[in-house]
């Protein structure tokens, strides 16, 4: 007979800003490419994604990381903001050390300053056998000795750009249609 664990109540996130009746902002891309990427050993997760995709003209994409070893990995979690000023507040970085990423999802977009931005969430197994999950810090996470496979869906007709969201009071990646006259698109 199985012993039932007590049910945990789902956490409630309250958006502190002005309500937006449009809950999902989306774009459709009929021209997107599908690619397979191998994350290079010794590179940060950010470098291993941004460099190869930039080389083939990809600036915005959705990715599935199929799992692999990291020589070093840092992550954080995003509990509700205790001040109530924003929907969440990221924790301080947590150093997980040598880690196996079981599965991850990453998004490539453009930061508010125009630089490439990689946003990644993953489930990991730490060296001590514990399982963790959260927001992976791409600049601080280094691919170990073997390449890691990634499935990429590149967006051709729109970009994902970091912009301030007045409802959550945090910057979010949001879809924007390409404007060929925008210097950031050059």
PDB file of C-alpha atoms in Angstrom:
ATOM      1  CA  UNK A   1       0.000   0.000   0.000  1.00  0.00           C
ATOM      2  CA  UNK A   2       1.306   3.460  -0.936  1.00  0.00           C
ATOM      3  CA  UNK A   3       1.538   6.098   1.686  1.00  0.00           C
ATOM      4  CA  UNK A   4       0.140   9.398   0.456  1.00  0.00           C
ATOM      5  CA  UNK A   5       2.208  12.500   0.881  1.00  0.00           C
ATOM      6  CA  UNK A   6       0.408  15.582   2.145  1.00  0.00           C
ATOM      7  CA  UNK A   7      -0.761  17.807  -0.685  1.00  0.00           C
ATOM      8  CA  UNK A   8       1.076  21.037  -1.071  1.00  0.00           C
ATOM      9  CA  UNK A   9      -0.942  24.075  -1.866  1.00  0.00           C
ATOM     10  CA  UNK A  10      -0.090  25.692  -5.193  1.00  0.00           C
ATOM     11  CA  UNK A  11       1.669  28.975  -4.697  1.00  0.00           C
ATOM     12  CA  UNK A  12      -0.216  32.091  -5.654  1.00  0.00           C
ATOM     13  CA  UNK A  13       1.640  34.814  -7.502  1.00  0.00           C
ATOM     14  CA  UNK A  14       0.039  38.229  -7.367  1.00  0.00           C
ATOM     15  CA  UNK A  15       0.909  40.658 -10.105  1.00  0.00           C
ATOM     16  CA  UNK A  16       1.542  44.030  -8.476  1.00  0.00           C
ATOM     17  CA  UNK A  17       1.075  46.165 -11.595  1.00  0.00           C
ATOM     18  CA  UNK A  18      -1.748  47.232 -13.859  1.00  0.00           C
ATOM     19  CA  UNK A  19      -3.871  44.281 -15.074  1.00  0.00           C
ATOM     20  CA  UNK A  20      -3.438  43.416 -18.746  1.00  0.00           C
ATOM     21  CA  UNK A  21      -6.425  41.516 -20.175  1.00  0.00           C
ATOM     22  CA  UNK A  22      -4.180  39.998 -22.882  1.00  0.00           C
ATOM     23  CA  UNK A  23      -2.704  37.092 -20.910  1.00  0.00           C
ATOM     24  CA  UNK A  24      -0.518  35.562 -23.607  1.00  0.00           C
ATOM     25  CA  UNK A  25       1.536  37.604 -26.054  1.00  0.00           C
ATOM     26  CA  UNK A  26       2.429  35.407 -28.993  1.00  0.00           C
ATOM     27  CA  UNK A  27       3.644  35.466 -32.560  1.00  0.00           C
ATOM     28  CA  UNK A  28       3.520  32.818 -35.232  1.00  0.00           C
ATOM     29  CA  UNK A  29       6.441  31.970 -37.477  1.00  0.00           C
ATOM     30  CA  UNK A  30       5.820  30.034 -40.669  1.00  0.00           C
ATOM     31  CA  UNK A  31       9.519  30.207 -41.662  1.00  0.00           C
ATOM     32  CA  UNK A  32      11.271  28.975 -38.492  1.00  0.00           C
ATOM     33  CA  UNK A  33      14.211  26.611 -38.853  1.00  0.00           C
ATOM     34  CA  UNK A  34      14.947  23.529 -36.785  1.00  0.00           C
ATOM     35  CA  UNK A  35      18.589  22.892 -35.921  1.00  0.00           C
ATOM     36  CA  UNK A  36      20.594  20.556 -33.742  1.00  0.00           C
ATOM     37  CA  UNK A  37      23.346  22.187 -31.720  1.00  0.00           C
ATOM     38  CA  UNK A  38      26.195  20.610 -29.737  1.00  0.00           C
ATOM     39  CA  UNK A  39      27.259  22.702 -26.757  1.00  0.00           C
ATOM     40  CA  UNK A  40      31.066  22.850 -26.830  1.00  0.00           C
ATOM     41  CA  UNK A  41      33.022  21.548 -23.818  1.00  0.00           C
ATOM     42  CA  UNK A  42      34.717  24.211 -21.706  1.00  0.00           C
ATOM     43  CA  UNK A  43      32.399  27.007 -22.799  1.00  0.00           C
ATOM     44  CA  UNK A  44      29.769  28.694 -20.693  1.00  0.00           C
ATOM     45  CA  UNK A  45      26.190  27.782 -21.537  1.00  0.00           C
ATOM     46  CA  UNK A  46      25.788  31.346 -22.856  1.00  0.00           C
ATOM     47  CA  UNK A  47      28.846  31.145 -25.172  1.00  0.00           C
ATOM     48  CA  UNK A  48      27.992  27.623 -26.346  1.00  0.00           C
ATOM     49  CA  UNK A  49      24.508  28.742 -27.441  1.00  0.00           C
ATOM     50  CA  UNK A  50      25.055  32.306 -28.657  1.00  0.00           C
ATOM     51  CA  UNK A  51      28.213  31.822 -30.769  1.00  0.00           C
ATOM     52  CA  UNK A  52      27.065  28.969 -33.020  1.00  0.00           C
ATOM     53  CA  UNK A  53      23.547  30.362 -33.446  1.00  0.00           C
ATOM     54  CA  UNK A  54      24.850  33.837 -34.291  1.00  0.00           C
ATOM     55  CA  UNK A  55      27.096  32.232 -36.923  1.00  0.00           C
ATOM     56  CA  UNK A  56      24.003  30.904 -38.740  1.00  0.00           C
ATOM     57  CA  UNK A  57      22.005  34.124 -38.320  1.00  0.00           C
ATOM     58  CA  UNK A  58      19.795  33.080 -35.388  1.00  0.00           C
ATOM     59  CA  UNK A  59      18.981  35.810 -32.844  1.00  0.00           C
ATOM     60  CA  UNK A  60      15.841  34.386 -31.229  1.00  0.00           C
ATOM     61  CA  UNK A  61      15.021  30.735 -30.586  1.00  0.00           C
ATOM     62  CA  UNK A  62      13.430  28.178 -28.309  1.00  0.00           C
ATOM     63  CA  UNK A  63      15.618  25.262 -27.247  1.00  0.00           C
ATOM     64  CA  UNK A  64      15.384  21.889 -25.555  1.00  0.00           C
ATOM     65  CA  UNK A  65      18.599  20.830 -23.821  1.00  0.00           C
ATOM     66  CA  UNK A  66      18.659  17.040 -23.892  1.00  0.00           C
ATOM     67  CA  UNK A  67      20.869  16.624 -20.836  1.00  0.00           C
ATOM     68  CA  UNK A  68      24.536  16.439 -20.069  1.00  0.00           C
ATOM     69  CA  UNK A  69      27.343  17.082 -17.638  1.00  0.00           C
ATOM     70  CA  UNK A  70      28.414  20.538 -16.460  1.00  0.00           C
ATOM     71  CA  UNK A  71      31.840  21.055 -14.898  1.00  0.00           C
ATOM     72  CA  UNK A  72      30.290  23.896 -12.911  1.00  0.00           C
ATOM     73  CA  UNK A  73      26.702  25.103 -12.742  1.00  0.00           C
ATOM     74  CA  UNK A  74      25.000  27.946 -10.916  1.00  0.00           C
ATOM     75  CA  UNK A  75      21.288  28.577 -10.626  1.00  0.00           C
ATOM     76  CA  UNK A  76      18.782  30.605  -8.663  1.00  0.00           C
ATOM     77  CA  UNK A  77      15.129  30.282  -7.741  1.00  0.00           C
ATOM     78  CA  UNK A  78      12.370  32.861  -8.038  1.00  0.00           C
ATOM     79  CA  UNK A  79      10.074  32.994  -5.015  1.00  0.00           C
ATOM     80  CA  UNK A  80       7.429  35.703  -4.725  1.00  0.00           C
ATOM     81  CA  UNK A  81       8.935  39.139  -4.050  1.00  0.00           C
ATOM     82  CA  UNK A  82       8.545  39.689  -0.283  1.00  0.00           C
ATOM     83  CA  UNK A  83       8.286  43.457  -0.826  1.00  0.00           C
ATOM     84  CA  UNK A  84       5.300  43.013  -3.156  1.00  0.00           C
ATOM     85  CA  UNK A  85       6.823  45.453  -5.660  1.00  0.00           C
ATOM     86  CA  UNK A  86       7.365  42.755  -8.297  1.00  0.00           C
ATOM     87  CA  UNK A  87       5.829  39.343  -8.941  1.00  0.00           C
ATOM     88  CA  UNK A  88       9.095  37.519  -8.093  1.00  0.00           C
ATOM     89  CA  UNK A  89      12.566  38.240  -6.738  1.00  0.00           C
ATOM     90  CA  UNK A  90      15.456  36.038  -7.805  1.00  0.00           C
ATOM     91  CA  UNK A  91      17.481  34.425  -5.039  1.00  0.00           C
ATOM     92  CA  UNK A  92      21.228  34.834  -4.723  1.00  0.00           C
ATOM     93  CA  UNK A  93      23.160  32.491  -7.051  1.00  0.00           C
ATOM     94  CA  UNK A  94      23.418  28.913  -5.803  1.00  0.00           C
ATOM     95  CA  UNK A  95      26.624  27.103  -6.802  1.00  0.00           C
ATOM     96  CA  UNK A  96      25.755  23.485  -7.572  1.00  0.00           C
ATOM     97  CA  UNK A  97      29.321  22.574  -8.583  1.00  0.00           C
ATOM     98  CA  UNK A  98      29.744  19.612 -10.924  1.00  0.00           C
ATOM     99  CA  UNK A  99      26.235  18.788 -12.056  1.00  0.00           C
ATOM    100  CA  UNK A 100      24.251  16.698 -14.523  1.00  0.00           C
ATOM    101  CA  UNK A 101      21.472  18.574 -16.310  1.00  0.00           C
ATOM    102  CA  UNK A 102      18.651  16.095 -16.723  1.00  0.00           C
ATOM    103  CA  UNK A 103      16.566  18.297 -19.000  1.00  0.00           C
ATOM    104  CA  UNK A 104      16.401  21.999 -19.765  1.00  0.00           C
ATOM    105  CA  UNK A 105      14.510  24.567 -21.779  1.00  0.00           C
ATOM    106  CA  UNK A 106      16.252  27.693 -22.944  1.00  0.00           C
ATOM    107  CA  UNK A 107      15.240  30.777 -24.865  1.00  0.00           C
ATOM    108  CA  UNK A 108      17.551  32.977 -26.895  1.00  0.00           C
ATOM    109  CA  UNK A 109      16.526  36.586 -27.208  1.00  0.00           C
ATOM    110  CA  UNK A 110      17.811  40.131 -27.109  1.00  0.00           C
ATOM    111  CA  UNK A 111      18.490  41.886 -23.794  1.00  0.00           C
ATOM    112  CA  UNK A 112      17.348  45.446 -23.170  1.00  0.00           C
ATOM    113  CA  UNK A 113      20.892  46.643 -23.968  1.00  0.00           C
ATOM    114  CA  UNK A 114      20.876  44.807 -27.339  1.00  0.00           C
ATOM    115  CA  UNK A 115      23.176  41.956 -26.259  1.00  0.00           C
ATOM    116  CA  UNK A 116      22.199  38.296 -26.717  1.00  0.00           C
ATOM    117  CA  UNK A 117      20.270  36.942 -23.728  1.00  0.00           C
ATOM    118  CA  UNK A 118      19.890  33.269 -22.793  1.00  0.00           C
ATOM    119  CA  UNK A 119      17.114  32.400 -20.340  1.00  0.00           C
ATOM    120  CA  UNK A 120      17.205  28.784 -19.123  1.00  0.00           C
ATOM    121  CA  UNK A 121      15.238  26.640 -16.688  1.00  0.00           C
ATOM    122  CA  UNK A 122      16.335  23.098 -15.942  1.00  0.00           C
ATOM    123  CA  UNK A 123      16.218  20.097 -13.660  1.00  0.00           C
ATOM    124  CA  UNK A 124      19.626  19.030 -12.390  1.00  0.00           C
ATOM    125  CA  UNK A 125      21.190  16.216 -10.362  1.00  0.00           C
ATOM    126  CA  UNK A 126      23.941  17.432  -8.068  1.00  0.00           C
ATOM    127  CA  UNK A 127      27.103  15.442  -7.273  1.00  0.00           C
ATOM    128  CA  UNK A 128      25.583  14.387  -3.906  1.00  0.00           C
ATOM    129  CA  UNK A 129      22.626  12.805  -5.743  1.00  0.00           C
ATOM    130  CA  UNK A 130      20.058  15.474  -4.860  1.00  0.00           C
ATOM    131  CA  UNK A 131      17.736  16.832  -7.513  1.00  0.00           C
ATOM    132  CA  UNK A 132      17.227  20.560  -7.951  1.00  0.00           C
ATOM    133  CA  UNK A 133      15.654  22.870 -10.447  1.00  0.00           C
ATOM    134  CA  UNK A 134      15.493  26.500 -11.244  1.00  0.00           C
ATOM    135  CA  UNK A 135      16.753  29.342 -13.367  1.00  0.00           C
ATOM    136  CA  UNK A 136      20.202  28.410 -14.713  1.00  0.00           C
ATOM    137  CA  UNK A 137      22.786  31.205 -14.814  1.00  0.00           C
ATOM    138  CA  UNK A 138      24.205  30.740 -18.350  1.00  0.00           C
ATOM    139  CA  UNK A 139      27.354  32.859 -17.880  1.00  0.00           C
ATOM    140  CA  UNK A 140      28.343  30.898 -14.759  1.00  0.00           C
ATOM    141  CA  UNK A 141      27.583  27.375 -15.997  1.00  0.00           C
ATOM    142  CA  UNK A 142      30.397  25.570 -17.845  1.00  0.00           C
ATOM    143  CA  UNK A 143      29.884  22.561 -20.151  1.00  0.00           C
ATOM    144  CA  UNK A 144      32.014  19.574 -19.022  1.00  0.00           C
ATOM    145  CA  UNK A 145      34.174  17.320 -21.232  1.00  0.00           C
ATOM    146  CA  UNK A 146      31.455  16.015 -23.583  1.00  0.00           C
ATOM    147  CA  UNK A 147      29.258  18.064 -25.926  1.00  0.00           C
ATOM    148  CA  UNK A 148      25.612  18.442 -24.915  1.00  0.00           C
ATOM    149  CA  UNK A 149      22.876  18.100 -27.553  1.00  0.00           C
ATOM    150  CA  UNK A 150      20.308  20.843 -27.980  1.00  0.00           C
ATOM    151  CA  UNK A 151      17.268  20.948 -30.263  1.00  0.00           C
ATOM    152  CA  UNK A 152      16.714  24.479 -31.568  1.00  0.00           C
ATOM    153  CA  UNK A 153      13.670  26.101 -33.137  1.00  0.00           C
ATOM    154  CA  UNK A 154      14.841  29.390 -34.623  1.00  0.00           C
ATOM    155  CA  UNK A 155      12.392  32.251 -35.035  1.00  0.00           C
ATOM    156  CA  UNK A 156      12.741  34.041 -38.368  1.00  0.00           C
ATOM    157  CA  UNK A 157       9.739  36.398 -38.526  1.00  0.00           C
ATOM    158  CA  UNK A 158      10.013  37.933 -35.071  1.00  0.00           C
ATOM    159  CA  UNK A 159      12.482  38.456 -32.247  1.00  0.00           C
ATOM    160  CA  UNK A 160      12.207  37.926 -28.541  1.00  0.00           C
ATOM    161  CA  UNK A 161      13.241  41.090 -26.743  1.00  0.00           C
ATOM    162  CA  UNK A 162      13.613  41.828 -23.082  1.00  0.00           C
ATOM    163  CA  UNK A 163      11.252  44.628 -22.155  1.00  0.00           C
ATOM    164  CA  UNK A 164       9.667  45.858 -18.968  1.00  0.00           C
ATOM    165  CA  UNK A 165       6.272  44.336 -18.186  1.00  0.00           C
ATOM    166  CA  UNK A 166       4.150  46.766 -16.153  1.00  0.00           C
ATOM    167  CA  UNK A 167       1.879  44.013 -14.801  1.00  0.00           C
ATOM    168  CA  UNK A 168       4.606  41.873 -13.211  1.00  0.00           C
ATOM    169  CA  UNK A 169       7.024  44.783 -12.661  1.00  0.00           C
ATOM    170  CA  UNK A 170       9.930  42.804 -14.105  1.00  0.00           C
ATOM    171  CA  UNK A 171      11.616  42.638 -17.514  1.00  0.00           C
ATOM    172  CA  UNK A 172      10.369  39.721 -19.627  1.00  0.00           C
ATOM    173  CA  UNK A 173      11.233  38.282 -23.033  1.00  0.00           C
ATOM    174  CA  UNK A 174       8.392  39.296 -25.318  1.00  0.00           C
ATOM    175  CA  UNK A 175       7.826  38.712 -29.046  1.00  0.00           C
ATOM    176  CA  UNK A 176       8.209  41.626 -31.460  1.00  0.00           C
ATOM    177  CA  UNK A 177       7.717  41.550 -35.228  1.00  0.00           C
ATOM    178  CA  UNK A 178      10.877  42.355 -37.180  1.00  0.00           C
ATOM    179  CA  UNK A 179      11.339  45.936 -38.356  1.00  0.00           C
ATOM    180  CA  UNK A 180      13.915  45.991 -41.140  1.00  0.00           C
ATOM    181  CA  UNK A 181      14.651  49.661 -40.391  1.00  0.00           C
ATOM    182  CA  UNK A 182      15.540  49.008 -36.742  1.00  0.00           C
ATOM    183  CA  UNK A 183      19.324  49.397 -36.202  1.00  0.00           C
ATOM    184  CA  UNK A 184      19.176  46.565 -33.608  1.00  0.00           C
ATOM    185  CA  UNK A 185      18.091  44.251 -36.438  1.00  0.00           C
ATOM    186  CA  UNK A 186      21.175  45.021 -38.537  1.00  0.00           C
TER     187      UNK A 186
END
